[in-house]
């Protein structure tokens, strides 16, 4: 009988971002107090799981989310560049309310092809690197569980691909990937048998987050 291996994709917690900046891959963005509580809440929720490894994007908010999970299992956080936030040419700009950034004339030149998307890293490239990271972690943790801390778009894109959705372009407001949420892939041997979703810290989320976070 094939071994069951579980890969949990954990989105980072809330970030301290009073200026409403689309921070993308910019350094210096850390978890807020609520984000820290989210990370601790998730760590408690998975403390009884058979987790043998914790991986993280190199960005501060991801590493800070991973730390309590790793500590709960007496593990070190392993950094994997492939879990990085999606590249975005608009990072550093103020988002405003909703998708106000899309209505600014100075940004129109970036929106010529939303299916690629033209403003950032192509969806297939995101999926390829996330799949490679997941496959390597699954191989290393066969028969056990692993947590991988990443960001909303990379997690959502690889989930869409795993579920066989033909198109990867989408409305960011429709992503099912809340702050500190878990998107869980269960494998029997090398075969993906289910995709699950949960929000252990959902009660702490205070409202819509900055897109591309």
Short mmCIF file of C-alpha atoms in Angstrom, two decimals:
data_model
loop_
_atom_site.label_atom_id
_atom_site.label_comp_id
_atom_site.label_asym_id
_atom_site.label_seq_id
_atom_site.Cartn_x
_atom_site.Cartn_y
_atom_site.Cartn_z
CA UNK A 1 0.00 0.00 0.00
CA UNK A 2 1.34 3.46 -0.96
CA UNK A 3 2.50 5.75 1.83
CA UNK A 4 0.35 8.78 2.67
CA UNK A 5 2.22 12.08 2.68
CA UNK A 6 0.59 15.40 3.56
CA UNK A 7 1.87 18.80 2.41
CA UNK A 8 0.35 21.84 4.13
CA UNK A 9 0.78 25.14 2.26
CA UNK A 10 0.51 27.84 4.92
CA UNK A 11 -0.03 31.45 3.92
CA UNK A 12 1.74 33.93 6.19
CA UNK A 13 -0.16 35.94 8.80
CA UNK A 14 -1.21 39.58 8.78
CA UNK A 15 1.53 42.09 7.97
CA UNK A 16 2.13 45.48 9.58
CA UNK A 17 1.42 47.71 6.57
CA UNK A 18 -0.25 50.98 7.64
CA UNK A 19 0.54 52.61 4.30
CA UNK A 20 -1.40 50.00 2.31
CA UNK A 21 1.61 49.26 0.11
CA UNK A 22 1.69 46.38 -2.35
CA UNK A 23 4.92 45.09 -0.82
CA UNK A 24 5.48 42.01 -2.97
CA UNK A 25 9.09 40.90 -2.54
CA UNK A 26 10.24 44.09 -0.81
CA UNK A 27 12.19 43.52 2.41
CA UNK A 28 11.25 44.94 5.79
CA UNK A 29 7.61 43.90 6.02
CA UNK A 30 7.02 41.99 9.24
CA UNK A 31 4.01 40.41 10.90
CA UNK A 32 1.72 42.69 12.87
CA UNK A 33 0.76 41.80 16.45
CA UNK A 34 -2.32 40.09 15.02
CA UNK A 35 -0.14 38.28 12.49
CA UNK A 36 2.08 36.97 15.27
CA UNK A 37 -1.02 35.71 17.08
CA UNK A 38 -2.19 34.05 13.85
CA UNK A 39 1.13 32.23 13.55
CA UNK A 40 0.91 30.99 17.14
CA UNK A 41 -2.71 29.92 16.60
CA UNK A 42 -1.78 27.84 13.55
CA UNK A 43 1.17 26.33 15.41
CA UNK A 44 -1.17 25.21 18.17
CA UNK A 45 -3.67 23.82 15.65
CA UNK A 46 -1.04 21.60 14.01
CA UNK A 47 0.94 20.74 17.14
CA UNK A 48 -0.41 17.19 17.19
CA UNK A 49 0.32 16.50 13.53
CA UNK A 50 3.14 14.27 12.28
CA UNK A 51 5.13 17.20 10.89
CA UNK A 52 8.77 16.37 10.16
CA UNK A 53 9.87 19.48 8.25
CA UNK A 54 8.97 23.17 7.97
CA UNK A 55 9.94 25.17 4.88
CA UNK A 56 9.51 28.90 4.29
CA UNK A 57 9.77 31.61 1.70
CA UNK A 58 12.80 33.81 2.51
CA UNK A 59 10.64 36.89 3.16
CA UNK A 60 10.33 38.08 6.76
CA UNK A 61 6.57 37.63 7.08
CA UNK A 62 6.81 34.02 5.96
CA UNK A 63 9.75 33.14 8.20
CA UNK A 64 8.01 34.74 11.18
CA UNK A 65 4.89 32.67 10.45
CA UNK A 66 6.92 29.49 10.14
CA UNK A 67 8.87 29.97 13.38
CA UNK A 68 6.14 28.97 15.90
CA UNK A 69 5.18 25.93 13.82
CA UNK A 70 8.79 24.77 13.67
CA UNK A 71 9.30 25.43 17.38
CA UNK A 72 6.23 23.36 18.27
CA UNK A 73 7.86 20.36 16.56
CA UNK A 74 11.46 21.13 17.60
CA UNK A 75 12.45 21.72 13.98
CA UNK A 76 14.53 24.30 12.14
CA UNK A 77 12.90 26.44 9.45
CA UNK A 78 14.34 25.55 6.04
CA UNK A 79 14.37 28.41 3.51
CA UNK A 80 13.24 27.58 -0.02
CA UNK A 81 13.46 30.38 -2.60
CA UNK A 82 10.82 28.63 -4.72
CA UNK A 83 8.16 29.56 -2.14
CA UNK A 84 8.80 33.26 -2.74
CA UNK A 85 6.02 35.75 -3.43
CA UNK A 86 5.14 36.25 -7.11
CA UNK A 87 7.16 38.89 -8.90
CA UNK A 88 5.15 42.09 -9.44
CA UNK A 89 6.13 45.26 -11.32
CA UNK A 90 3.72 47.28 -9.16
CA UNK A 91 5.32 46.49 -5.82
CA UNK A 92 6.03 49.54 -3.70
CA UNK A 93 2.87 51.35 -4.81
CA UNK A 94 -0.10 52.18 -2.60
CA UNK A 95 -3.03 49.87 -3.22
CA UNK A 96 -5.83 51.96 -1.72
CA UNK A 97 -9.32 50.59 -1.20
CA UNK A 98 -10.26 47.42 -3.06
CA UNK A 99 -8.43 47.30 -6.40
CA UNK A 100 -7.89 51.06 -6.67
CA UNK A 101 -4.40 50.41 -8.01
CA UNK A 102 -6.04 49.11 -11.21
CA UNK A 103 -7.81 52.44 -11.79
CA UNK A 104 -4.73 54.66 -11.73
CA UNK A 105 -3.81 55.88 -15.26
CA UNK A 106 -0.09 55.60 -14.45
CA UNK A 107 -0.54 51.84 -14.10
CA UNK A 108 -2.54 51.17 -17.29
CA UNK A 109 0.58 50.16 -19.25
CA UNK A 110 0.96 47.09 -17.01
CA UNK A 111 -2.50 45.67 -17.66
CA UNK A 112 -2.40 44.82 -21.36
CA UNK A 113 -2.62 41.06 -20.74
CA UNK A 114 -4.27 39.92 -17.47
CA UNK A 115 -4.04 36.28 -18.57
CA UNK A 116 -0.20 36.23 -18.39
CA UNK A 117 -0.28 38.46 -16.22
CA UNK A 118 1.56 41.33 -17.89
CA UNK A 119 2.28 43.09 -14.57
CA UNK A 120 4.24 40.26 -13.05
CA UNK A 121 5.56 36.71 -12.99
CA UNK A 122 3.67 34.43 -15.43
CA UNK A 123 1.25 32.01 -13.79
CA UNK A 124 2.83 28.88 -15.35
CA UNK A 125 6.24 29.91 -13.98
CA UNK A 126 4.77 30.31 -10.48
CA UNK A 127 3.10 26.90 -10.71
CA UNK A 128 6.28 25.20 -11.97
CA UNK A 129 8.45 26.42 -9.10
CA UNK A 130 5.80 25.71 -6.47
CA UNK A 131 5.25 22.19 -7.83
CA UNK A 132 8.98 21.53 -7.77
CA UNK A 133 9.22 22.69 -4.15
CA UNK A 134 6.23 20.56 -3.14
CA UNK A 135 7.57 17.48 -4.94
CA UNK A 136 10.96 17.78 -3.25
CA UNK A 137 9.40 18.26 0.19
CA UNK A 138 7.02 15.34 -0.36
CA UNK A 139 9.86 13.06 -1.37
CA UNK A 140 11.88 14.04 1.70
CA UNK A 141 8.93 13.55 4.07
CA UNK A 142 7.37 10.39 2.64
CA UNK A 143 4.84 8.87 5.03
CA UNK A 144 4.74 12.03 7.16
CA UNK A 145 3.61 15.66 6.98
CA UNK A 146 5.35 18.89 6.04
CA UNK A 147 4.46 22.59 6.33
CA UNK A 148 5.51 25.05 3.63
CA UNK A 149 4.96 28.77 4.28
CA UNK A 150 4.37 30.84 1.17
CA UNK A 151 2.14 33.62 -0.15
CA UNK A 152 -1.38 33.97 -1.46
CA UNK A 153 -0.86 33.96 -5.22
CA UNK A 154 1.71 31.12 -5.37
CA UNK A 155 -0.48 28.95 -3.14
CA UNK A 156 -3.65 29.73 -5.08
CA UNK A 157 -2.00 29.24 -8.48
CA UNK A 158 -0.59 25.80 -7.61
CA UNK A 159 -3.92 24.79 -6.10
CA UNK A 160 -5.77 25.76 -9.28
CA UNK A 161 -3.31 23.74 -11.34
CA UNK A 162 -3.58 20.75 -8.99
CA UNK A 163 -7.34 20.82 -9.30
CA UNK A 164 -7.06 20.72 -13.09
CA UNK A 165 -8.38 24.17 -13.84
CA UNK A 166 -7.57 24.99 -17.43
CA UNK A 167 -7.12 28.71 -16.97
CA UNK A 168 -4.92 30.21 -14.29
CA UNK A 169 -5.91 33.86 -14.70
CA UNK A 170 -8.57 34.93 -12.22
CA UNK A 171 -10.07 37.69 -10.07
CA UNK A 172 -7.77 38.07 -7.00
CA UNK A 173 -10.84 38.80 -4.86
CA UNK A 174 -12.08 35.26 -5.44
CA UNK A 175 -9.03 33.44 -4.10
CA UNK A 176 -9.74 31.03 -1.27
CA UNK A 177 -6.52 31.67 0.60
CA UNK A 178 -7.02 33.74 3.73
CA UNK A 179 -4.26 34.95 6.01
CA UNK A 180 -2.63 32.09 7.94
CA UNK A 181 -4.80 29.58 6.07
CA UNK A 182 -3.79 26.01 5.26
CA UNK A 183 -4.17 24.55 1.78
CA UNK A 184 -3.51 20.85 2.26
CA UNK A 185 -2.37 18.39 -0.43
CA UNK A 186 -2.66 14.71 0.44
CA UNK A 187 -0.67 12.19 -1.60
CA UNK A 188 -0.83 8.42 -1.82
CA UNK A 189 2.64 7.60 -3.03
CA UNK A 190 3.24 10.13 -5.82
CA UNK A 191 -0.46 10.60 -6.61
CA UNK A 192 -2.40 13.60 -5.34
CA UNK A 193 -5.66 12.28 -3.90
CA UNK A 194 -7.20 15.36 -2.26
CA UNK A 195 -6.91 19.09 -1.72
CA UNK A 196 -8.25 20.53 1.51
CA UNK A 197 -8.57 24.02 2.97
CA UNK A 198 -8.87 25.34 6.52
CA UNK A 199 -8.49 28.61 8.43
CA UNK A 200 -7.23 27.84 11.96
CA UNK A 201 -6.77 31.57 12.62
CA UNK A 202 -9.73 32.76 10.56
CA UNK A 203 -11.44 34.43 13.51
CA UNK A 204 -8.49 36.83 13.78
CA UNK A 205 -8.67 38.13 10.21
CA UNK A 206 -10.01 41.68 10.24
CA UNK A 207 -10.79 42.34 6.61
CA UNK A 208 -9.49 42.14 3.01
CA UNK A 209 -5.72 42.01 2.76
CA UNK A 210 -3.48 43.71 0.24
CA UNK A 211 -3.58 41.81 -3.09
CA UNK A 212 -0.41 39.95 -3.92
CA UNK A 213 0.46 39.33 -0.29
#
